[in-house]
């Protein structure tokens, strides 16, 4: 398996532009997570899905951020309009639910976003 | 106050040294404790996980959990330059909970 795939790996955009980040989870995994990582705030959970349904989006910073998972193999995180403070590395992770052990989250390589 | 506190470092040690990385937490509901390793410009990868209190050993790595003190540690013996990375602790209330709460990460450099 290729692991979690994210695209693009790097994105540079100007303030006010729309940004779309993409993620393909590991095949068969039923949970998908979006994280944001910055030096100041560390790794923060933004939203997660179970079987394509958003379960908890309390970490989404504001209405400019939205996430979708139209099917089991694809998810997007959209920022519209983007602002310089959105500059960060955005990670997607997936996991497979199993009883009773802890369920490891597998992370993608991340998308490094720079908003000028 | 953050739920999980971790000394950000950076920590620099000579090759062969014993490294101790630590996290403290405030939520007594946390039951599963993990250490992730993140190489530069890569995603985090699970290194070890421990359920409840106690020790777990895997090669040169030992994870310790002291729930009474709300304190977890990762020890690296005979550290190698390839261990140079950022180490993040993470925890969750139970196996059925999906959300992980991460520490801010400790940046480790092992000098040859």
PDB file of C-alpha atoms in Angstrom:
ATOM      1  CA  UNK A   1       0.000   0.000   0.000  1.00  0.00           C
ATOM      2  CA  UNK A   2       1.265   3.486  -0.835  1.00  0.00           C
ATOM      3  CA  UNK A   3       0.184   4.922   2.482  1.00  0.00           C
ATOM      4  CA  UNK A   4      -1.778   8.135   2.893  1.00  0.00           C
ATOM      5  CA  UNK A   5      -1.362  10.349  -0.145  1.00  0.00           C
ATOM      6  CA  UNK A   6      -1.644  14.123  -0.002  1.00  0.00           C
ATOM      7  CA  UNK A   7      -1.502  16.715  -2.723  1.00  0.00           C
ATOM      8  CA  UNK A   8      -0.109  19.154  -3.398  1.00  0.00           C
ATOM      9  CA  UNK A   9       3.030  18.785  -1.295  1.00  0.00           C
ATOM     10  CA  UNK A  10       3.662  22.506  -1.422  1.00  0.00           C
ATOM     11  CA  UNK A  11       1.283  25.371  -2.059  1.00  0.00           C
ATOM     12  CA  UNK A  12       2.102  29.052  -2.237  1.00  0.00           C
ATOM     13  CA  UNK A  13      -0.809  31.397  -2.703  1.00  0.00           C
ATOM     14  CA  UNK A  14      -1.790  34.973  -2.106  1.00  0.00           C
ATOM     15  CA  UNK A  15      -4.085  36.224   0.583  1.00  0.00           C
ATOM     16  CA  UNK A  16      -7.714  35.990  -0.425  1.00  0.00           C
ATOM     17  CA  UNK A  17      -7.281  33.059  -2.772  1.00  0.00           C
ATOM     18  CA  UNK A  18      -9.053  29.735  -2.381  1.00  0.00           C
ATOM     19  CA  UNK A  19      -6.887  26.783  -1.404  1.00  0.00           C
ATOM     20  CA  UNK A  20      -7.867  23.134  -1.741  1.00  0.00           C
ATOM     21  CA  UNK A  21      -5.861  20.377  -0.126  1.00  0.00           C
ATOM     22  CA  UNK A  22      -6.451  16.752  -1.071  1.00  0.00           C
ATOM     23  CA  UNK A  23      -6.065  13.445   0.695  1.00  0.00           C
ATOM     24  CA  UNK A  24      -6.361   9.805  -0.237  1.00  0.00           C
ATOM     25  CA  UNK A  25      -6.485   7.577   2.861  1.00  0.00           C
ATOM     26  CA  UNK A  26      -5.175   4.043   3.100  1.00  0.00           C
ATOM     27  CA  UNK A  27      -7.573   1.664   1.398  1.00  0.00           C
ATOM     28  CA  UNK A  28      -9.986   0.072   3.870  1.00  0.00           C
ATOM     29  CA  UNK A  29      -9.463   2.611   6.618  1.00  0.00           C
ATOM     30  CA  UNK A  30     -12.698   4.014   8.014  1.00  0.00           C
ATOM     31  CA  UNK A  31     -11.427   7.073   9.888  1.00  0.00           C
ATOM     32  CA  UNK A  32      -9.851  10.137   8.324  1.00  0.00           C
ATOM     33  CA  UNK A  33      -8.319  13.063  10.198  1.00  0.00           C
ATOM     34  CA  UNK A  34      -7.148  16.515   9.155  1.00  0.00           C
ATOM     35  CA  UNK A  35      -4.452  18.184  11.283  1.00  0.00           C
ATOM     36  CA  UNK A  36      -2.609  21.479  11.139  1.00  0.00           C
ATOM     37  CA  UNK A  37       0.950  21.848  12.450  1.00  0.00           C
ATOM     38  CA  UNK A  38       2.668  25.133  13.303  1.00  0.00           C
ATOM     39  CA  UNK A  39       5.644  25.992  15.457  1.00  0.00           C
ATOM     40  CA  UNK A  40       3.485  28.021  17.804  1.00  0.00           C
ATOM     41  CA  UNK A  41       0.549  25.647  18.271  1.00  0.00           C
ATOM     42  CA  UNK A  42       1.994  22.236  17.446  1.00  0.00           C
ATOM     43  CA  UNK A  43      -0.227  19.569  15.896  1.00  0.00           C
ATOM     44  CA  UNK A  44      -3.918  20.419  16.084  1.00  0.00           C
ATOM     45  CA  UNK A  45      -6.840  18.243  15.040  1.00  0.00           C
ATOM     46  CA  UNK A  46      -9.150  20.168  12.734  1.00  0.00           C
ATOM     47  CA  UNK A  47     -11.823  17.599  11.845  1.00  0.00           C
ATOM     48  CA  UNK A  48     -12.312  13.877  11.525  1.00  0.00           C
ATOM     49  CA  UNK A  49     -14.609  11.599   9.555  1.00  0.00           C
ATOM     50  CA  UNK A  50     -15.933   8.110  10.156  1.00  0.00           C
ATOM     51  CA  UNK A  51     -17.185   6.250   7.099  1.00  0.00           C
ATOM     52  CA  UNK A  52     -17.191   9.531   5.173  1.00  0.00           C
ATOM     53  CA  UNK A  53     -19.351  11.322   7.766  1.00  0.00           C
ATOM     54  CA  UNK A  54     -17.893  14.284   9.687  1.00  0.00           C
ATOM     55  CA  UNK A  55     -17.899  13.405  13.381  1.00  0.00           C
ATOM     56  CA  UNK A  56     -16.149  16.292  15.087  1.00  0.00           C
ATOM     57  CA  UNK A  57     -15.259  19.593  13.454  1.00  0.00           C
ATOM     58  CA  UNK A  58     -14.750  21.540  16.653  1.00  0.00           C
ATOM     59  CA  UNK A  59     -11.129  22.127  15.741  1.00  0.00           C
ATOM     60  CA  UNK A  60     -11.921  23.944  12.514  1.00  0.00           C
ATOM     61  CA  UNK A  61     -10.721  27.471  13.236  1.00  0.00           C
ATOM     62  CA  UNK A  62     -13.452  29.407  11.474  1.00  0.00           C
ATOM     63  CA  UNK A  63     -15.975  29.398   8.671  1.00  0.00           C
ATOM     64  CA  UNK A  64     -13.274  29.957   6.099  1.00  0.00           C
ATOM     65  CA  UNK A  65     -12.336  26.311   6.559  1.00  0.00           C
ATOM     66  CA  UNK A  66     -14.442  23.466   5.208  1.00  0.00           C
ATOM     67  CA  UNK A  67     -13.804  19.762   4.683  1.00  0.00           C
ATOM     68  CA  UNK A  68     -15.576  17.108   2.678  1.00  0.00           C
ATOM     69  CA  UNK A  69     -15.277  13.390   2.154  1.00  0.00           C
ATOM     70  CA  UNK A  70     -17.397  12.447  -0.862  1.00  0.00           C
ATOM     71  CA  UNK A  71     -16.250   8.827  -0.804  1.00  0.00           C
ATOM     72  CA  UNK A  72     -14.056   6.435   1.136  1.00  0.00           C
ATOM     73  CA  UNK A  73     -10.965   7.187  -0.913  1.00  0.00           C
ATOM     74  CA  UNK A  74     -10.935  10.976  -1.109  1.00  0.00           C
ATOM     75  CA  UNK A  75     -11.185  14.017   1.128  1.00  0.00           C
ATOM     76  CA  UNK A  76     -10.600  17.725   0.676  1.00  0.00           C
ATOM     77  CA  UNK A  77      -9.832  20.582   3.026  1.00  0.00           C
ATOM     78  CA  UNK A  78     -10.691  23.979   1.599  1.00  0.00           C
ATOM     79  CA  UNK A  79      -9.732  27.426   2.833  1.00  0.00           C
ATOM     80  CA  UNK A  80     -11.630  30.340   1.329  1.00  0.00           C
ATOM     81  CA  UNK A  81     -10.463  33.053   1.533  1.00  0.00           C
ATOM     82  CA  UNK A  82      -6.970  32.226   2.689  1.00  0.00           C
ATOM     83  CA  UNK A  83      -5.028  34.449   5.098  1.00  0.00           C
ATOM     84  CA  UNK A  84      -1.310  34.614   6.000  1.00  0.00           C
ATOM     85  CA  UNK A  85      -2.060  33.109   9.444  1.00  0.00           C
ATOM     86  CA  UNK A  86      -3.240  29.948   7.697  1.00  0.00           C
ATOM     87  CA  UNK A  87       0.359  29.221   6.703  1.00  0.00           C
ATOM     88  CA  UNK A  88       1.187  25.822   8.201  1.00  0.00           C
ATOM     89  CA  UNK A  89       1.742  22.187   7.346  1.00  0.00           C
ATOM     90  CA  UNK A  90      -1.546  20.356   6.930  1.00  0.00           C
ATOM     91  CA  UNK A  91      -1.560  16.610   7.554  1.00  0.00           C
ATOM     92  CA  UNK A  92      -4.117  14.007   6.693  1.00  0.00           C
ATOM     93  CA  UNK A  93      -4.173  10.738   8.650  1.00  0.00           C
ATOM     94  CA  UNK A  94      -6.267   7.597   8.483  1.00  0.00           C
ATOM     95  CA  UNK A  95      -6.960   4.671  10.778  1.00  0.00           C
ATOM     96  CA  UNK A  96      -8.928   1.446  10.950  1.00  0.00           C
ATOM     97  CA  UNK A  97     -11.196   0.870  13.921  1.00  0.00           C
ATOM     98  CA  UNK A  98     -10.561  -2.358  15.772  1.00  0.00           C
ATOM     99  CA  UNK A  99     -11.549  -3.688  19.178  1.00  0.00           C
ATOM    100  CA  UNK A 100     -10.051  -3.609  21.730  1.00  0.00           C
ATOM    101  CA  UNK A 101      -6.647  -2.183  20.951  1.00  0.00           C
ATOM    102  CA  UNK A 102      -5.573   1.310  20.225  1.00  0.00           C
ATOM    103  CA  UNK A 103      -5.996   2.238  16.600  1.00  0.00           C
ATOM    104  CA  UNK A 104      -2.874   3.650  15.039  1.00  0.00           C
ATOM    105  CA  UNK A 105      -3.227   6.734  12.904  1.00  0.00           C
ATOM    106  CA  UNK A 106      -1.142   6.722   9.728  1.00  0.00           C
ATOM    107  CA  UNK A 107      -0.079  10.159   8.576  1.00  0.00           C
ATOM    108  CA  UNK A 108       0.505  11.436   5.092  1.00  0.00           C
ATOM    109  CA  UNK A 109       3.571  13.496   4.134  1.00  0.00           C
ATOM    110  CA  UNK A 110       1.707  16.777   4.605  1.00  0.00           C
ATOM    111  CA  UNK A 111       1.008  19.849   2.502  1.00  0.00           C
ATOM    112  CA  UNK A 112       3.155  22.874   3.280  1.00  0.00           C
ATOM    113  CA  UNK A 113       0.944  25.925   2.741  1.00  0.00           C
ATOM    114  CA  UNK A 114       2.308  29.431   2.492  1.00  0.00           C
ATOM    115  CA  UNK A 115      -0.123  32.318   2.182  1.00  0.00           C
ATOM    116  CA  UNK A 116       1.553  35.574   1.165  1.00  0.00           C
TER     117      UNK A 116
ATOM    118  CA  UNK B   1      -3.054  25.494  30.415  1.00  0.00           C
ATOM    119  CA  UNK B   2      -2.660  22.891  27.691  1.00  0.00           C
ATOM    120  CA  UNK B   3      -3.938  19.374  28.313  1.00  0.00           C
ATOM    121  CA  UNK B   4      -0.547  17.957  27.359  1.00  0.00           C
ATOM    122  CA  UNK B   5       2.734  19.724  28.082  1.00  0.00           C
ATOM    123  CA  UNK B   6       5.997  18.757  26.442  1.00  0.00           C
ATOM    124  CA  UNK B   7       9.388  20.439  26.639  1.00  0.00           C
ATOM    125  CA  UNK B   8      10.084  21.627  23.079  1.00  0.00           C
ATOM    126  CA  UNK B   9      13.855  21.418  23.419  1.00  0.00           C
ATOM    127  CA  UNK B  10      15.832  21.478  21.245  1.00  0.00           C
ATOM    128  CA  UNK B  11      17.822  18.653  22.797  1.00  0.00           C
ATOM    129  CA  UNK B  12      21.287  17.813  21.506  1.00  0.00           C
ATOM    130  CA  UNK B  13      23.200  14.733  22.699  1.00  0.00           C
ATOM    131  CA  UNK B  14      26.305  12.802  21.609  1.00  0.00           C
ATOM    132  CA  UNK B  15      25.937   9.456  19.905  1.00  0.00           C
ATOM    133  CA  UNK B  16      25.533   6.630  22.416  1.00  0.00           C
ATOM    134  CA  UNK B  17      23.899   8.789  25.083  1.00  0.00           C
ATOM    135  CA  UNK B  18      20.720   7.861  26.908  1.00  0.00           C
ATOM    136  CA  UNK B  19      17.904  10.232  26.018  1.00  0.00           C
ATOM    137  CA  UNK B  20      14.897  10.969  28.208  1.00  0.00           C
ATOM    138  CA  UNK B  21      11.846  12.668  26.730  1.00  0.00           C
ATOM    139  CA  UNK B  22       8.867  13.578  28.871  1.00  0.00           C
ATOM    140  CA  UNK B  23       5.288  14.772  28.841  1.00  0.00           C
ATOM    141  CA  UNK B  24       2.860  15.758  31.550  1.00  0.00           C
ATOM    142  CA  UNK B  25      -0.891  15.853  31.185  1.00  0.00           C
ATOM    143  CA  UNK B  26      -3.888  17.076  33.102  1.00  0.00           C
ATOM    144  CA  UNK B  27      -6.786  14.901  31.873  1.00  0.00           C
ATOM    145  CA  UNK B  28      -7.083  11.866  34.147  1.00  0.00           C
ATOM    146  CA  UNK B  29      -9.311  10.160  31.551  1.00  0.00           C
ATOM    147  CA  UNK B  30      -6.359   9.473  29.258  1.00  0.00           C
ATOM    148  CA  UNK B  31      -5.731   5.728  29.045  1.00  0.00           C
ATOM    149  CA  UNK B  32      -3.662   5.202  25.880  1.00  0.00           C
ATOM    150  CA  UNK B  33      -0.302   6.887  25.561  1.00  0.00           C
ATOM    151  CA  UNK B  34       1.730   7.070  22.411  1.00  0.00           C
ATOM    152  CA  UNK B  35       5.020   8.357  21.114  1.00  0.00           C
ATOM    153  CA  UNK B  36       5.255   9.475  17.521  1.00  0.00           C
ATOM    154  CA  UNK B  37       8.491  10.244  15.720  1.00  0.00           C
ATOM    155  CA  UNK B  38       8.572  12.892  13.030  1.00  0.00           C
ATOM    156  CA  UNK B  39      11.538  13.312  10.725  1.00  0.00           C
ATOM    157  CA  UNK B  40      12.094  16.672   9.105  1.00  0.00           C
ATOM    158  CA  UNK B  41       9.494  17.424   6.441  1.00  0.00           C
ATOM    159  CA  UNK B  42       7.711  14.111   7.009  1.00  0.00           C
ATOM    160  CA  UNK B  43       4.504  13.066   8.705  1.00  0.00           C
ATOM    161  CA  UNK B  44       4.538  11.644  12.256  1.00  0.00           C
ATOM    162  CA  UNK B  45       4.847   7.863  12.577  1.00  0.00           C
ATOM    163  CA  UNK B  46       3.910   5.771  15.573  1.00  0.00           C
ATOM    164  CA  UNK B  47       6.910   4.629  17.578  1.00  0.00           C
ATOM    165  CA  UNK B  48       5.328   3.054  20.635  1.00  0.00           C
ATOM    166  CA  UNK B  49       2.086   2.926  22.528  1.00  0.00           C
ATOM    167  CA  UNK B  50       1.238   1.933  26.080  1.00  0.00           C
ATOM    168  CA  UNK B  51      -2.055   1.227  27.755  1.00  0.00           C
ATOM    169  CA  UNK B  52      -2.526   2.602  31.270  1.00  0.00           C
ATOM    170  CA  UNK B  53       0.434   2.580  33.657  1.00  0.00           C
ATOM    171  CA  UNK B  54       3.660   0.647  33.357  1.00  0.00           C
ATOM    172  CA  UNK B  55       6.628   0.143  31.101  1.00  0.00           C
ATOM    173  CA  UNK B  56       6.994  -1.117  27.569  1.00  0.00           C
ATOM    174  CA  UNK B  57      10.268  -1.910  25.863  1.00  0.00           C
ATOM    175  CA  UNK B  58      11.022  -2.207  22.160  1.00  0.00           C
ATOM    176  CA  UNK B  59      14.676  -2.556  21.288  1.00  0.00           C
ATOM    177  CA  UNK B  60      16.483   0.603  22.335  1.00  0.00           C
ATOM    178  CA  UNK B  61      13.226   2.366  23.239  1.00  0.00           C
ATOM    179  CA  UNK B  62      11.362   2.205  26.555  1.00  0.00           C
ATOM    180  CA  UNK B  63       8.075   3.948  27.253  1.00  0.00           C
ATOM    181  CA  UNK B  64       6.967   4.588  30.819  1.00  0.00           C
ATOM    182  CA  UNK B  65       3.603   5.782  32.092  1.00  0.00           C
ATOM    183  CA  UNK B  66       2.934   6.983  35.639  1.00  0.00           C
ATOM    184  CA  UNK B  67      -0.754   7.767  35.799  1.00  0.00           C
ATOM    185  CA  UNK B  68      -0.602   8.761  39.467  1.00  0.00           C
ATOM    186  CA  UNK B  69       1.742  11.596  38.517  1.00  0.00           C
ATOM    187  CA  UNK B  70       0.209  12.157  35.063  1.00  0.00           C
ATOM    188  CA  UNK B  71       3.674  11.800  33.582  1.00  0.00           C
ATOM    189  CA  UNK B  72       4.977   9.785  30.654  1.00  0.00           C
ATOM    190  CA  UNK B  73       8.514   9.235  29.426  1.00  0.00           C
ATOM    191  CA  UNK B  74      10.357   7.825  26.455  1.00  0.00           C
ATOM    192  CA  UNK B  75      13.902   6.588  26.947  1.00  0.00           C
ATOM    193  CA  UNK B  76      16.268   5.982  24.068  1.00  0.00           C
ATOM    194  CA  UNK B  77      19.352   3.905  24.852  1.00  0.00           C
ATOM    195  CA  UNK B  78      22.523   4.006  22.770  1.00  0.00           C
ATOM    196  CA  UNK B  79      21.157   6.901  20.749  1.00  0.00           C
ATOM    197  CA  UNK B  80      22.102   7.050  17.069  1.00  0.00           C
ATOM    198  CA  UNK B  81      22.265   9.944  14.588  1.00  0.00           C
ATOM    199  CA  UNK B  82      19.292   8.292  12.842  1.00  0.00           C
ATOM    200  CA  UNK B  83      17.248   8.995  15.991  1.00  0.00           C
ATOM    201  CA  UNK B  84      17.468  12.724  15.224  1.00  0.00           C
ATOM    202  CA  UNK B  85      13.853  13.796  14.832  1.00  0.00           C
ATOM    203  CA  UNK B  86      11.005  15.479  16.655  1.00  0.00           C
ATOM    204  CA  UNK B  87       9.263  13.247  19.178  1.00  0.00           C
ATOM    205  CA  UNK B  88       5.620  13.906  19.952  1.00  0.00           C
ATOM    206  CA  UNK B  89       3.699  12.373  22.786  1.00  0.00           C
ATOM    207  CA  UNK B  90       0.006  11.744  22.223  1.00  0.00           C
ATOM    208  CA  UNK B  91      -2.815  10.374  24.312  1.00  0.00           C
ATOM    209  CA  UNK B  92      -6.482   9.455  24.170  1.00  0.00           C
ATOM    210  CA  UNK B  93      -9.117   8.513  26.738  1.00  0.00           C
ATOM    211  CA  UNK B  94      -9.827   5.028  25.409  1.00  0.00           C
ATOM    212  CA  UNK B  95      -9.426   2.767  22.433  1.00  0.00           C
ATOM    213  CA  UNK B  96     -12.850   3.755  21.210  1.00  0.00           C
ATOM    214  CA  UNK B  97     -11.991   7.438  21.170  1.00  0.00           C
ATOM    215  CA  UNK B  98     -10.577   8.621  17.928  1.00  0.00           C
ATOM    216  CA  UNK B  99      -9.163  11.970  18.902  1.00  0.00           C
ATOM    217  CA  UNK B 100      -5.534  12.153  19.868  1.00  0.00           C
ATOM    218  CA  UNK B 101      -4.229  15.012  21.963  1.00  0.00           C
ATOM    219  CA  UNK B 102      -0.629  15.743  21.035  1.00  0.00           C
ATOM    220  CA  UNK B 103       2.184  17.398  22.890  1.00  0.00           C
ATOM    221  CA  UNK B 104       4.060  20.131  21.076  1.00  0.00           C
ATOM    222  CA  UNK B 105       7.027  17.858  20.336  1.00  0.00           C
ATOM    223  CA  UNK B 106      10.676  17.738  21.419  1.00  0.00           C
ATOM    224  CA  UNK B 107      13.314  18.223  18.742  1.00  0.00           C
ATOM    225  CA  UNK B 108      16.221  15.803  19.265  1.00  0.00           C
ATOM    226  CA  UNK B 109      19.596  15.885  17.555  1.00  0.00           C
ATOM    227  CA  UNK B 110      22.092  13.055  18.093  1.00  0.00           C
ATOM    228  CA  UNK B 111      25.588  14.166  17.146  1.00  0.00           C
ATOM    229  CA  UNK B 112      27.974  11.615  15.597  1.00  0.00           C
TER     230      UNK B 112
END
